[in-house]
Amino acid sequence: MSMQPKGSGEIPAETVRVARAAFPKGSLAIRVRDELGSLFTDEQFADLFPVRGKPAWSPGRLALVLVLQFVEGLTDRQAAEAVRARIDFKYALALELADPGFDFSVLSEFRDRLVEADGGRRVLDGILAAAREKGLLKTAGRARTDSTHVLSAARQLCWLEMVAETLRSALNALAEQAPEWLAGIAEPDWFRHYATRAEDSRFPQARTRRDEVGLRIGRDGIRLLEAVFAPTAPPVLRTLDEVETLRQAWVQYFHLVVGEVRRRDPKDRPPGAMRLVTPYDIEARGSVKRDTFWDGYKVHLTETCEPDTPNLITNVATTLATVPDDRMAAVVHAGLAARGCLPGEHWVDAGYPTAAQIVAARTEHGVDLQGPMTGNTTAQSGGPFGEDAFTVDWEHERVTCPNGVTSTQWHHRHSQQGLPVIRVRFSPADCRTCPSLRACVSSPKAERREITLRHRAEHEAVQAARTRQQTDAWKDRYKIRAGVEGTISQGVGRCGLRRSRYQGLAKTSLQHQLTGAALNLARIDAHLTGTPRAGTRTSHFAALCPAELTLDGAKQGPN
C-alpha cells in the first residue's frame, strides 16, 4: 500500500453537530481534539509507505487510533469497531459519519511499520509537541524516573517444557521448509513426543524419571542438529531462526561427556543476559529484583512533576530484564535531550545514581541527578580510619592518614568492572611501626594501608551527595520522587504495562511508547476537566497510627 495524504483535517460539519448533541459534556476524544487539534499528519509517517500501490488508510489517523486504543484498553477488533460506530472517535479523527473505517488487521500492519522505523517515538513526540504548544508541558524544572518489570507475552516454562518446546518449534519450521527431508530423517518416537505441545504432556513427577525425559529430549535435539548441519542437508535449513534457537538452547542446557549427552550444571550455563527462557520470545530474559522473579523485559518511565501543569511522560525506555538501572541514566538523558525535555533536577531512586552518572549528567546535559547514593561498603569504610578520614591532596597526588602519614604511591588503574580508579598506597616502613596498623587495615597480615579512589570529579560528587542526603531538607525534597509510583500504577491498571502484548524487544518497546502517549492524553484530559490527582490511599486502621510512630518498613514479627 502507498501513503497518499487525505483531506484538510477539518471535522465535517455534520460530525460536529451530531457529536455535540450526543456528548453535551464532551468526552476524552472530543476534548483532546478541541484542545490539541490534529495531533498527527500523514506526512509524519510518509517514509513508512511506498510511493506506489493501493492507497493506505490515513497513517496520521491510525496513529491516533492506536493511542486511543491504549487509553481505553481496547483490542484491535474493538478499536476498529469504535472507529466505525462511535461518534466521539469520528470527531477526533475528523471523519464523515458514514465513513466505514477499516479492517482491524490494518492496526497490526501499521504497528509493524512503526516497529521497523522506531515509529513509536514519533507518536509520543507528537503528543508532547502538541502539549508544549498549548503550554501544558514545562520541562525546565523537575522530572522523575522509575522502572518496573514487564512479563513476556510467552508463558513461563520449566526447563523440561523449554527444551521440549524448542525442539518442537524447530521440527515444525523444518517440516514447513523441507517436509520430505524431515520425513526421511525423523525417528518414529518423535511423532509421539513432539507432535503436540509440551503443556499437553504429563511429565513424570519423580526426579530421576524427569532427568531421563530431559536427556531423551537432549539426545533427540542433538540428532536433529547433526542432521541439519550434515553436508547432505539443504543449506537453507541452517538459516532458519528456529534451528538457531535450538542450537543456542542445547548449548545452554546440554553438553557431551565421552560421547554421551548430559545436562549442564546450572553454574556451567551462560550468564542471564544471554540465557534463553522461551523459544517463542528469544529476546526475553529472566531476572530478579528483591522478591520479584520474572521472564521478560524492563521499562523506565520519566515524567515531569510541576504543580501547575499535568505530569506528562517525556521519555520511555524499554530494555532487556537483565539491564541494571544504574546504566540507564545516560540513556534517559539522551532521550530527553533529543526531545528538548531535559529537566534541571532529575529525581530517581537508589538504583540509578552512580558517581559517573552524576558527573556525566551535570557536564553533558546540565542536569542535577538526585537520588540516594549507596554508602561505602568496603571493609575499611567506617571507624576512625575509614576512607573518609583520609585527606586527599589532588594537586600533589597524595593522601594523608589521620595520624599525619603521607602516601608514597599514586597510580591510575582500572577496577574489576573496568572503571578508571586511583590506587593509593602507603609505605610499609611508615605503617609497620604505626600502633594503629591493625585498626587501619582489614587484613591481619597487611603491612601497609591501600586506598582505591575514584577520579576527582566523581569522588567529590559522591562526597557532596552523601553529605547532602543526610539533611532533613534534602529528605523532604526527595519525597517528590515517590509520585512516579502512581504513574506505574496507572500504566498497569489502564494499559497493562507489566505484560507485553507482543513478542520481542522492538514490539514491546512500541507498546510502551504508545502507553506513554495514552497516559499523557488521559492526564491532559484530567487537567482540562479539573479532575484532582488521586492521593495516596490509606487504610482506616493505618490512619489511626499515632504521629510519633511510622509504618515505613514495618515488619510482621512473632510477638
XYZ file of C-alpha atoms in Angstrom:
559
model
C 0.000 0.000 0.000
C 1.136 3.572 -0.660
C 0.587 6.610 1.529
C -1.395 9.452 -0.016
C -2.284 12.429 2.260
C -6.023 12.916 2.519
C -8.201 15.882 3.332
C -7.563 19.108 5.213
C -8.057 17.611 8.664
C -11.123 19.737 9.386
C -14.008 17.988 11.131
C -17.093 17.637 8.888
C -19.931 19.918 9.973
C -22.434 17.073 10.353
C -19.988 15.120 12.530
C -19.569 18.204 14.730
C -23.345 18.699 15.055
C -24.076 15.073 15.981
C -21.099 14.789 18.377
C -22.120 17.961 20.241
C -25.653 16.658 20.571
C -24.594 13.160 21.633
C -21.896 14.379 24.044
C -23.091 17.687 25.516
C -20.414 17.435 28.226
C -17.786 16.156 25.831
C -15.598 13.061 26.081
C -11.866 12.439 26.236
C -11.555 12.051 22.467
C -13.599 15.214 21.828
C -11.828 17.356 24.426
C -8.374 16.290 23.250
C -9.280 17.137 19.664
C -10.676 20.523 20.683
C -7.672 21.409 22.852
C -4.750 19.886 20.930
C -6.110 19.855 17.397
C -4.984 17.273 14.869
C -2.145 15.501 16.684
C -0.654 13.662 13.706
C -0.375 14.273 9.991
C 0.087 11.749 7.210
C 3.361 13.394 6.230
C 4.903 12.431 9.597
C 4.713 8.769 8.531
C 5.318 9.154 4.791
C 8.598 7.209 4.907
C 6.786 4.116 6.219
C 4.886 3.613 2.951
C 5.931 3.123 -0.679
C 5.229 5.791 -3.292
C 3.188 3.470 -5.476
C 0.466 0.998 -4.683
C -3.038 0.861 -3.297
C -3.776 3.921 -1.119
C -3.477 3.191 2.598
C -5.854 4.346 5.297
C -4.593 7.647 6.724
C -1.479 6.841 8.870
C -1.945 10.046 10.864
C -5.391 8.866 11.869
C -4.142 5.336 12.538
C -1.561 6.738 14.960
C -4.323 8.496 16.901
C -6.423 5.319 16.854
C -3.522 3.395 18.418
C -3.233 5.948 21.214
C -6.984 5.987 21.881
C -6.907 2.185 21.812
C -4.394 2.182 24.661
C -6.281 4.913 26.541
C -9.362 2.698 26.697
C -7.669 -0.713 26.742
C -9.284 -1.939 23.502
C -8.360 -4.901 21.358
C -7.708 -4.366 17.655
C -11.227 -5.515 16.796
C -12.758 -3.223 19.402
C -10.673 -0.245 18.242
C -11.674 -0.773 14.604
C -15.311 -1.094 15.684
C -15.036 2.139 17.700
C -13.823 3.988 14.585
C -16.789 2.636 12.632
C -19.515 3.114 15.238
C -18.562 5.751 17.856
C -19.341 9.395 17.273
C -16.568 10.738 19.513
C -13.942 8.692 17.669
C -15.175 10.025 14.327
C -14.997 13.541 15.772
C -11.402 13.091 16.973
C -10.396 11.568 13.622
C -12.310 14.175 11.539
C -14.320 11.503 9.714
C -17.667 11.667 7.986
C -20.457 9.923 9.900
C -20.832 7.415 7.064
C -17.135 6.502 6.993
C -16.930 2.686 7.363
C -13.469 2.731 8.960
C -11.061 -0.122 8.253
C -10.494 -3.801 8.869
C -8.951 -4.493 12.285
C -5.912 -6.166 10.665
C -4.787 -2.723 9.443
C -3.731 -1.850 13.008
C -1.368 -4.811 13.199
C 0.130 -3.946 9.817
C 0.618 -0.323 10.855
C 2.306 -1.340 14.106
C 4.717 -3.499 12.106
C 5.636 -0.443 10.030
C 6.149 1.607 13.193
C 8.393 -1.077 14.694
C 10.661 -1.147 11.652
C 11.235 2.636 11.848
C 11.101 3.038 15.656
C 7.937 4.974 14.961
C 6.599 4.698 18.493
C 8.810 7.634 19.454
C 7.129 9.738 16.774
C 3.750 9.030 18.346
C 4.896 10.066 21.827
C 6.707 13.086 20.342
C 3.510 14.171 18.594
C 1.615 14.284 21.888
C 4.436 16.180 23.617
C 4.776 18.701 20.793
C 1.055 19.487 20.899
C 1.126 19.785 24.695
C 4.145 22.130 24.570
C 2.417 24.338 22.007
C -0.576 24.706 24.347
C 1.583 25.462 27.378
C 0.802 22.131 29.060
C 4.401 20.875 29.065
C 7.111 22.501 31.170
C 10.433 20.698 31.216
C 12.940 23.137 32.725
C 12.043 22.238 36.311
C 11.917 18.754 37.799
C 11.454 15.261 36.408
C 11.462 11.805 37.966
C 12.147 8.318 36.673
C 11.459 4.792 37.825
C 11.400 1.327 36.292
C 9.215 -1.734 36.572
C 9.300 -5.301 35.334
C 7.420 -6.444 32.232
C 6.365 -10.051 31.725
C 6.925 -11.649 28.340
C 3.892 -12.441 26.215
C 5.063 -16.076 26.183
C 4.145 -18.283 29.120
C 6.850 -19.055 31.661
C 8.268 -22.541 31.116
C 10.024 -25.031 33.340
C 13.251 -26.446 31.893
C 11.600 -29.618 30.531
C 8.916 -27.563 28.778
C 11.595 -25.196 27.494
C 13.699 -27.855 25.770
C 10.684 -29.815 24.532
C 9.026 -26.728 23.035
C 12.295 -25.554 21.488
C 12.714 -28.905 19.741
C 9.065 -28.968 18.674
C 9.328 -25.436 17.283
C 12.372 -26.416 15.211
C 10.626 -29.553 13.922
C 7.614 -27.519 12.819
C 9.809 -24.990 10.991
C 11.735 -27.778 9.240
C 8.512 -29.569 8.333
C 7.271 -26.412 6.632
C 10.547 -25.711 4.827
C 11.596 -29.259 3.834
C 8.868 -31.801 4.619
C 10.316 -34.642 2.527
C 13.786 -34.241 4.022
C 12.439 -34.231 7.599
C 10.216 -37.262 6.963
C 13.311 -39.132 5.853
C 15.362 -38.451 8.991
C 12.621 -38.277 11.684
C 12.563 -41.145 14.149
C 9.161 -42.799 14.884
C 9.175 -41.733 18.547
C 9.458 -38.082 17.563
C 5.874 -38.013 16.327
C 4.681 -39.374 19.662
C 6.715 -36.975 21.770
C 6.744 -33.716 19.776
C 3.593 -33.637 17.637
C 1.673 -31.762 20.373
C 2.572 -29.014 22.806
C 4.654 -29.829 25.842
C 1.929 -28.422 28.106
C -0.350 -31.218 26.844
C 2.139 -33.826 28.041
C 2.358 -35.238 31.521
C 5.949 -35.183 32.641
C 6.773 -37.678 35.401
C 6.867 -36.466 38.997
C 9.919 -38.409 40.161
C 13.200 -36.526 39.843
C 15.107 -39.416 38.263
C 12.427 -40.030 35.636
C 12.247 -36.327 34.803
C 16.003 -36.338 34.295
C 15.616 -39.326 31.955
C 12.999 -37.447 29.906
C 15.278 -34.413 29.723
C 18.198 -36.496 28.481
C 15.978 -38.171 25.903
C 14.951 -34.742 24.592
C 18.610 -33.718 24.607
C 19.626 -36.747 22.533
C 16.804 -36.112 20.050
C 17.863 -32.488 19.677
C 21.489 -33.469 19.082
C 20.345 -35.993 16.479
C 18.313 -33.313 14.670
C 21.128 -30.728 14.760
C 23.600 -33.258 13.368
C 21.197 -33.979 10.509
C 20.597 -30.289 9.765
C 24.309 -29.473 9.682
C 25.276 -32.577 7.695
C 26.722 -31.847 4.214
C 23.787 -33.625 2.559
C 21.128 -31.421 4.209
C 19.661 -28.459 2.275
C 21.751 -25.378 3.228
C 18.656 -23.249 3.708
C 17.712 -25.257 6.810
C 20.693 -23.884 8.725
C 19.414 -20.326 8.260
C 16.072 -20.921 9.983
C 15.620 -18.897 13.170
C 14.094 -21.888 14.949
C 17.161 -24.002 14.185
C 19.492 -21.329 15.569
C 17.312 -21.098 18.687
C 17.551 -24.875 19.069
C 21.333 -24.726 18.771
C 21.612 -21.979 21.393
C 19.256 -23.753 23.791
C 21.185 -27.016 23.503
C 24.465 -25.232 24.231
C 22.711 -23.725 27.235
C 21.266 -26.943 28.670
C 23.349 -29.889 27.381
C 26.890 -30.987 26.620
C 28.648 -34.157 25.538
C 30.670 -36.168 28.048
C 32.613 -39.039 26.443
C 30.082 -39.058 23.632
C 27.058 -39.135 25.967
C 24.532 -36.295 26.271
C 24.498 -34.819 29.774
C 22.614 -31.943 31.327
C 24.778 -28.955 32.181
C 25.239 -27.943 35.776
C 23.438 -24.617 36.443
C 26.778 -22.984 37.254
C 28.078 -24.031 33.838
C 25.329 -22.265 31.886
C 25.576 -18.909 30.097
C 25.019 -15.706 32.121
C 21.485 -14.391 32.493
C 21.954 -11.724 29.815
C 22.488 -14.492 27.214
C 20.200 -17.204 28.589
C 17.057 -18.084 26.620
C 13.872 -18.567 28.647
C 11.396 -19.440 25.877
C 11.688 -20.340 22.182
C 8.763 -18.071 21.345
C 10.313 -14.827 22.584
C 14.047 -15.228 22.199
C 14.817 -11.698 23.422
C 13.050 -12.191 26.764
C 15.368 -12.750 29.712
C 14.927 -13.954 33.265
C 15.724 -11.515 36.062
C 15.169 -10.871 39.747
C 14.678 -7.713 41.785
C 14.336 -8.248 45.503
C 11.421 -10.729 45.827
C 10.238 -10.426 42.212
C 11.280 -13.038 39.633
C 10.157 -12.642 36.028
C 10.885 -13.525 32.400
C 10.628 -10.607 30.014
C 11.761 -7.000 29.924
C 12.024 -3.792 31.935
C 10.584 -0.343 31.217
C 11.769 3.058 32.512
C 9.248 5.928 32.641
C 10.256 9.581 33.029
C 7.697 12.282 33.770
C 7.542 15.955 34.639
C 6.444 16.865 38.170
C 5.405 20.520 38.242
C 2.450 21.707 40.341
C 0.545 23.812 37.775
C 0.685 21.524 34.730
C -0.194 17.874 34.124
C 2.579 15.391 34.859
C 3.432 14.226 31.340
C 5.637 11.294 30.406
C 8.588 12.684 28.467
C 10.634 9.541 27.891
C 10.049 5.792 27.744
C 12.932 3.327 27.542
C 12.476 -0.437 27.267
C 15.362 -2.822 27.906
C 16.072 -6.477 28.487
C 15.193 -7.578 32.002
C 18.856 -8.055 32.902
C 19.963 -4.446 32.220
C 20.571 -2.786 35.623
C 19.085 0.607 36.424
C 22.475 2.192 37.047
C 23.228 2.012 33.307
C 20.092 3.877 32.278
C 20.562 7.468 33.478
C 22.687 8.355 30.439
C 20.187 6.652 28.103
C 17.266 8.539 29.648
C 19.086 11.872 29.461
C 19.961 11.294 25.807
C 16.290 10.607 25.054
C 15.173 13.711 26.934
C 17.783 15.835 25.159
C 16.568 14.637 21.758
C 13.054 15.825 22.660
C 14.171 19.070 24.257
C 12.779 17.883 27.582
C 15.859 17.939 29.827
C 14.953 18.962 33.405
C 17.027 20.997 35.818
C 16.611 18.346 38.518
C 16.128 14.651 37.848
C 14.903 12.610 40.833
C 15.485 8.843 40.873
C 15.700 6.006 43.379
C 18.866 4.372 44.682
C 19.169 2.053 41.679
C 20.122 4.812 39.217
C 22.786 7.210 40.511
C 26.475 6.371 40.403
C 29.430 8.717 40.655
C 29.999 8.558 36.889
C 26.296 9.131 36.103
C 26.064 12.166 38.384
C 29.120 13.771 36.804
C 28.039 12.936 33.242
C 24.536 14.307 33.808
C 25.928 17.607 35.046
C 28.721 18.059 32.488
C 26.985 16.708 29.366
C 23.397 17.838 29.921
C 23.377 20.338 32.780
C 21.083 18.043 34.781
C 21.326 17.676 38.551
C 20.796 13.933 39.066
C 19.347 13.451 42.551
C 18.958 10.086 44.240
C 20.186 8.196 47.324
C 23.831 7.233 46.960
C 24.740 3.885 48.460
C 27.145 4.041 51.371
C 30.772 2.972 51.262
C 30.670 -0.829 51.524
C 34.407 -1.544 51.637
C 35.895 -3.328 54.640
C 37.601 -0.067 55.688
C 34.618 2.224 55.222
C 33.933 3.249 58.810
C 35.610 3.995 62.096
C 38.416 6.459 62.873
C 40.458 5.101 59.961
C 37.687 4.921 57.384
C 38.323 6.211 53.884
C 36.542 9.494 54.637
C 39.035 10.174 57.452
C 41.911 10.462 54.973
C 42.734 13.835 53.396
C 43.237 13.846 49.616
C 45.602 16.379 48.014
C 44.590 16.151 44.352
C 47.109 18.712 43.089
C 50.114 16.922 44.553
C 48.608 13.410 44.170
C 48.990 12.247 47.738
C 46.810 11.203 50.659
C 47.371 11.887 54.352
C 46.124 9.479 57.025
C 44.577 10.604 60.367
C 47.975 10.124 62.053
C 49.660 12.520 59.628
C 51.477 9.960 57.466
C 51.571 10.720 53.722
C 51.139 8.137 50.944
C 54.076 7.237 48.702
C 52.347 5.761 45.614
C 49.579 7.157 43.358
C 48.710 5.032 40.297
C 45.958 5.273 37.686
C 44.390 1.843 37.263
C 41.099 0.156 36.370
C 38.700 -1.632 38.708
C 37.429 -5.185 38.215
C 34.473 -3.638 36.375
C 36.826 -1.803 34.001
C 36.213 1.635 35.539
C 39.108 4.116 35.911
C 40.280 4.392 39.535
C 43.307 5.613 41.504
C 45.273 3.182 43.671
C 46.925 4.883 46.651
C 49.494 3.071 48.793
C 51.371 3.992 51.949
C 54.919 2.863 52.677
C 55.297 -0.361 54.715
C 58.098 1.364 56.600
C 55.651 4.020 57.816
C 52.724 1.693 58.506
C 54.609 -1.229 60.094
C 55.619 0.833 63.121
C 52.233 2.560 63.481
C 50.364 1.464 66.659
C 47.044 1.837 64.754
C 48.002 -0.527 61.926
C 45.665 -3.377 62.878
C 42.737 -0.962 63.283
C 43.576 0.713 59.975
C 43.937 -2.319 57.660
C 41.415 -5.091 57.041
C 43.819 -7.985 56.539
C 45.532 -9.463 59.615
C 48.790 -9.836 57.646
C 48.790 -6.500 55.812
C 51.792 -4.274 56.480
C 50.510 -1.078 54.886
C 47.279 0.744 54.062
C 45.928 0.869 50.488
C 43.044 3.018 49.265
C 41.096 2.990 45.994
C 39.765 6.385 44.910
C 37.507 7.478 42.097
C 38.763 10.291 39.932
C 38.419 13.720 41.470
C 35.136 14.849 39.902
C 33.405 11.587 40.792
C 34.941 11.421 44.267
C 33.824 14.934 45.145
C 30.374 14.366 43.635
C 29.826 11.298 45.817
C 31.113 13.021 48.943
C 28.856 16.007 48.353
C 25.830 13.808 47.603
C 26.262 11.689 50.727
C 26.651 14.777 52.885
C 23.635 16.486 51.345
C 21.428 13.423 51.706
C 21.821 13.395 55.473
C 19.951 16.703 55.809
C 16.237 16.948 56.574
C 15.807 19.486 53.778
C 17.036 17.003 51.154
C 14.917 14.196 52.571
C 11.860 16.444 52.362
C 12.639 17.372 48.743
C 13.204 13.721 47.844
C 9.546 12.966 48.579
C 8.762 14.266 45.082
C 10.171 11.055 43.578
C 7.502 8.862 45.162
C 4.866 10.216 42.779
C 6.251 8.208 39.863
C 4.992 5.052 41.583
C 1.493 6.306 40.829
C 2.404 6.611 37.168
C 3.479 2.982 37.062
C 0.261 2.004 38.842
C -1.791 3.963 36.298
C 0.099 2.340 33.439
C -0.510 -1.123 34.871
C -4.194 -0.568 35.586
C -5.090 1.325 32.427
C -2.744 -0.043 29.774
C -1.440 -3.369 31.062
C 2.092 -2.018 31.400
C 3.510 -5.103 33.137
C 2.512 -7.633 30.478
C 3.851 -7.437 26.954
C 1.183 -7.732 24.275
C 3.722 -8.734 21.664
C 6.876 -10.808 21.253
C 10.320 -9.240 21.017
C 12.007 -6.152 22.408
C 11.129 -3.874 19.474
C 7.381 -4.567 19.636
C 7.346 -4.380 23.427
C 9.121 -1.016 23.173
C 6.425 0.193 20.764
C 3.775 -0.904 23.254
C 5.413 1.171 25.962
C 5.760 4.239 23.740
C 2.041 4.009 22.987
C 1.346 3.512 26.685
C 3.234 6.719 27.464
C 1.287 8.590 24.791
C -2.018 7.193 26.101
C -1.271 8.178 29.703
C -0.385 11.678 28.510
C -3.743 12.043 26.754
C -5.562 10.796 29.850
C -3.673 13.285 32.035
C -4.243 16.183 29.680
C -7.960 15.363 29.726
C -7.941 15.216 33.538
C -6.222 18.612 33.587
C -8.803 20.093 31.221
C -11.712 18.821 33.298
C -10.169 19.810 36.619
C -10.032 16.240 37.874
C -7.849 16.235 41.009
C -4.887 13.915 41.203
C -5.514 10.840 43.282
C -3.953 10.848 46.709
C -2.138 8.039 48.455
C -4.660 5.528 49.738
C -4.500 4.852 53.473
C -6.490 2.143 55.237
C -8.806 3.126 58.093
C -6.609 1.363 60.638
C -3.381 2.899 59.305
C -4.971 6.347 59.668
C -5.175 5.753 63.444
C -1.374 5.411 63.731
C -0.009 7.935 66.283
C 2.118 10.717 64.820
C 5.244 9.633 66.715
C 5.160 6.199 65.078
C 5.869 5.333 61.460
C 4.670 2.479 59.283
C 7.542 2.742 56.810
C 9.383 -0.549 56.576
C 7.174 -2.142 59.266
C 7.603 -5.893 59.570
C 5.330 -8.536 60.951
C 7.008 -10.397 63.809
C 6.060 -13.251 66.095
C 5.178 -11.007 69.062
